[in-house]
Amino acid sequence: MDIDTMRDLTRECLEARSDIGSVSEIEEGASDQRVLGAETTDGTLFYVVIQES
């Protein structure tokens, strides 16, 4: 599975949850990683880093 497919699947899973208010991709410029930022409905922020090995 390629890195963009992993990013898309992760994003879809996060967006499907009722306790996640928003999910956005953060541009890092690295070709071997993708970063998603997410905010829960109570305002907690977290990041998911997907990196090719």
CSV table of N, CA and C in Angstrom, one decimal:
chain,number,residue,atom,x,y,z
A,1,MET,N,0.8,-1.2,0.0
A,1,MET,CA,0.0,0.0,0.0
A,1,MET,C,0.9,1.2,0.0
A,2,ASP,N,0.6,2.2,-0.8
A,2,ASP,CA,1.4,3.4,-0.9
A,2,ASP,C,1.0,4.4,0.2
A,3,ILE,N,1.9,5.4,0.4
A,3,ILE,CA,1.8,6.3,1.5
A,3,ILE,C,0.5,7.2,1.4
A,4,ASP,N,0.1,7.5,0.2
A,4,ASP,CA,-1.1,8.4,0.0
A,4,ASP,C,-2.3,7.6,0.3
A,5,THR,N,-2.4,6.3,0.0
A,5,THR,CA,-3.5,5.5,0.3
A,5,THR,C,-3.6,5.3,1.8
A,6,MET,N,-2.5,5.1,2.5
A,6,MET,CA,-2.5,5.0,4.0
A,6,MET,C,-3.0,6.3,4.6
A,7,ARG,N,-2.6,7.5,4.1
A,7,ARG,CA,-3.0,8.8,4.5
A,7,ARG,C,-4.6,8.9,4.4
A,8,ASP,N,-5.0,8.6,3.2
A,8,ASP,CA,-6.5,8.7,2.9
A,8,ASP,C,-7.3,7.8,3.8
A,9,LEU,N,-6.9,6.5,4.0
A,9,LEU,CA,-7.6,5.6,4.9
A,9,LEU,C,-7.6,6.1,6.3
A,10,THR,N,-6.5,6.6,6.8
A,10,THR,CA,-6.4,7.2,8.1
A,10,THR,C,-7.3,8.4,8.3
A,11,ARG,N,-7.3,9.2,7.3
A,11,ARG,CA,-8.2,10.4,7.3
A,11,ARG,C,-9.7,10.0,7.4
A,12,GLU,N,-10.1,9.1,6.5
A,12,GLU,CA,-11.4,8.6,6.5
A,12,GLU,C,-11.9,8.0,7.8
A,13,CYS,N,-11.0,7.3,8.5
A,13,CYS,CA,-11.3,6.7,9.8
A,13,CYS,C,-11.5,7.8,10.8
A,14,LEU,N,-10.6,8.7,10.8
A,14,LEU,CA,-10.8,9.8,11.8
A,14,LEU,C,-12.0,10.7,11.5
A,15,GLU,N,-12.3,11.0,10.3
A,15,GLU,CA,-13.5,11.8,10.0
A,15,GLU,C,-14.8,11.1,10.3
A,16,ALA,N,-14.8,9.7,10.3
A,16,ALA,CA,-16.0,8.9,10.6
A,16,ALA,C,-16.4,9.0,12.1
A,17,ARG,N,-15.5,9.4,12.9
A,17,ARG,CA,-15.7,9.4,14.4
A,17,ARG,C,-16.5,10.7,14.7
A,18,SER,N,-17.5,10.5,15.6
A,18,SER,CA,-18.3,11.7,16.0
A,18,SER,C,-17.6,12.6,16.9
A,19,ASP,N,-16.5,12.1,17.6
A,19,ASP,CA,-15.8,13.0,18.5
A,19,ASP,C,-14.6,13.7,17.9
A,20,ILE,N,-14.4,13.6,16.6
A,20,ILE,CA,-13.4,14.3,15.9
A,20,ILE,C,-14.1,15.4,15.1
A,21,GLY,N,-13.7,16.7,15.4
A,21,GLY,CA,-14.3,17.8,14.8
A,21,GLY,C,-13.7,18.1,13.4
A,22,SER,N,-12.4,18.0,13.2
A,22,SER,CA,-11.8,18.3,11.9
A,22,SER,C,-10.5,17.5,11.8
A,23,VAL,N,-10.2,17.3,10.5
A,23,VAL,CA,-8.9,16.6,10.1
A,23,VAL,C,-8.4,17.4,8.9
A,24,SER,N,-7.1,17.7,9.0
A,24,SER,CA,-6.5,18.4,7.9
A,24,SER,C,-5.1,17.9,7.6
A,25,GLU,N,-4.6,18.0,6.4
A,25,GLU,CA,-3.3,17.6,6.0
A,25,GLU,C,-2.3,18.7,6.3
A,26,ILE,N,-1.2,18.5,6.9
A,26,ILE,CA,-0.2,19.5,7.1
A,26,ILE,C,0.9,19.3,6.2
A,27,GLU,N,1.2,20.3,5.4
A,27,GLU,CA,2.3,20.2,4.4
A,27,GLU,C,3.6,20.3,5.0
A,28,GLU,N,4.4,19.2,4.9
A,28,GLU,CA,5.7,19.1,5.5
A,28,GLU,C,6.8,19.2,4.4
A,29,GLY,N,6.5,18.9,3.2
A,29,GLY,CA,7.5,19.0,2.1
A,29,GLY,C,8.3,17.7,2.0
A,30,ALA,N,8.2,16.8,2.9
A,30,ALA,CA,9.0,15.5,2.8
A,30,ALA,C,8.2,14.5,2.0
A,31,SER,N,8.9,13.9,1.0
A,31,SER,CA,8.2,13.0,0.1
A,31,SER,C,7.9,11.7,0.7
A,32,ASP,N,8.6,11.3,1.8
A,32,ASP,CA,8.4,10.0,2.4
A,32,ASP,C,7.5,10.0,3.7
A,33,GLN,N,6.8,11.2,3.9
A,33,GLN,CA,5.9,11.2,5.1
A,33,GLN,C,4.7,12.1,4.8
A,34,ARG,N,3.6,11.8,5.5
A,34,ARG,CA,2.4,12.6,5.5
A,34,ARG,C,2.0,12.9,6.9
A,35,VAL,N,1.5,14.1,7.2
A,35,VAL,CA,1.1,14.4,8.5
A,35,VAL,C,-0.3,14.9,8.5
A,36,LEU,N,-1.1,14.3,9.3
A,36,LEU,CA,-2.5,14.8,9.5
A,36,LEU,C,-2.6,15.4,10.9
A,37,GLY,N,-3.3,16.6,10.9
A,37,GLY,CA,-3.7,17.2,12.2
A,37,GLY,C,-5.1,17.0,12.5
A,38,ALA,N,-5.5,16.7,13.7
A,38,ALA,CA,-6.9,16.5,14.0
A,38,ALA,C,-7.3,17.2,15.3
A,39,GLU,N,-8.5,17.6,15.4
A,39,GLU,CA,-9.0,18.3,16.6
A,39,GLU,C,-10.3,17.6,17.0
A,40,THR,N,-10.3,17.2,18.3
A,40,THR,CA,-11.5,16.6,18.8
A,40,THR,C,-12.6,17.7,19.1
A,41,THR,N,-13.8,17.2,19.3
A,41,THR,CA,-14.9,18.2,19.6
A,41,THR,C,-14.7,19.0,20.8
A,42,ASP,N,-13.8,18.5,21.8
A,42,ASP,CA,-13.6,19.3,23.0
A,42,ASP,C,-12.3,20.1,22.9
A,43,GLY,N,-11.7,20.2,21.6
A,43,GLY,CA,-10.6,21.1,21.4
A,43,GLY,C,-9.2,20.5,21.5
A,44,THR,N,-9.1,19.3,21.8
A,44,THR,CA,-7.8,18.6,21.9
A,44,THR,C,-7.2,18.4,20.5
A,45,LEU,N,-6.0,18.9,20.3
A,45,LEU,CA,-5.3,18.7,19.0
A,45,LEU,C,-4.3,17.6,19.1
A,46,PHE,N,-4.2,16.8,18.0
A,46,PHE,CA,-3.2,15.8,17.9
A,46,PHE,C,-2.8,15.6,16.4
A,47,TYR,N,-1.6,15.0,16.2
A,47,TYR,CA,-1.1,14.8,14.9
A,47,TYR,C,-0.8,13.3,14.7
A,48,VAL,N,-1.0,12.9,13.4
A,48,VAL,CA,-0.7,11.5,13.0
A,48,VAL,C,0.4,11.6,11.9
A,49,VAL,N,1.5,11.0,12.1
A,49,VAL,CA,2.6,11.0,11.1
A,49,VAL,C,2.6,9.6,10.5
A,50,ILE,N,2.5,9.6,9.2
A,50,ILE,CA,2.6,8.4,8.4
A,50,ILE,C,3.9,8.5,7.6
A,51,GLN,N,4.8,7.5,7.8
A,51,GLN,CA,6.1,7.6,7.2
A,51,GLN,C,6.4,6.3,6.5
A,52,GLU,N,6.9,6.4,5.2
A,52,GLU,CA,7.3,5.3,4.5
A,52,GLU,C,8.7,4.8,5.0
A,53,SER,N,8.8,3.5,5.0
A,53,SER,CA,10.1,2.9,5.5
A,53,SER,C,10.8,2.3,4.4
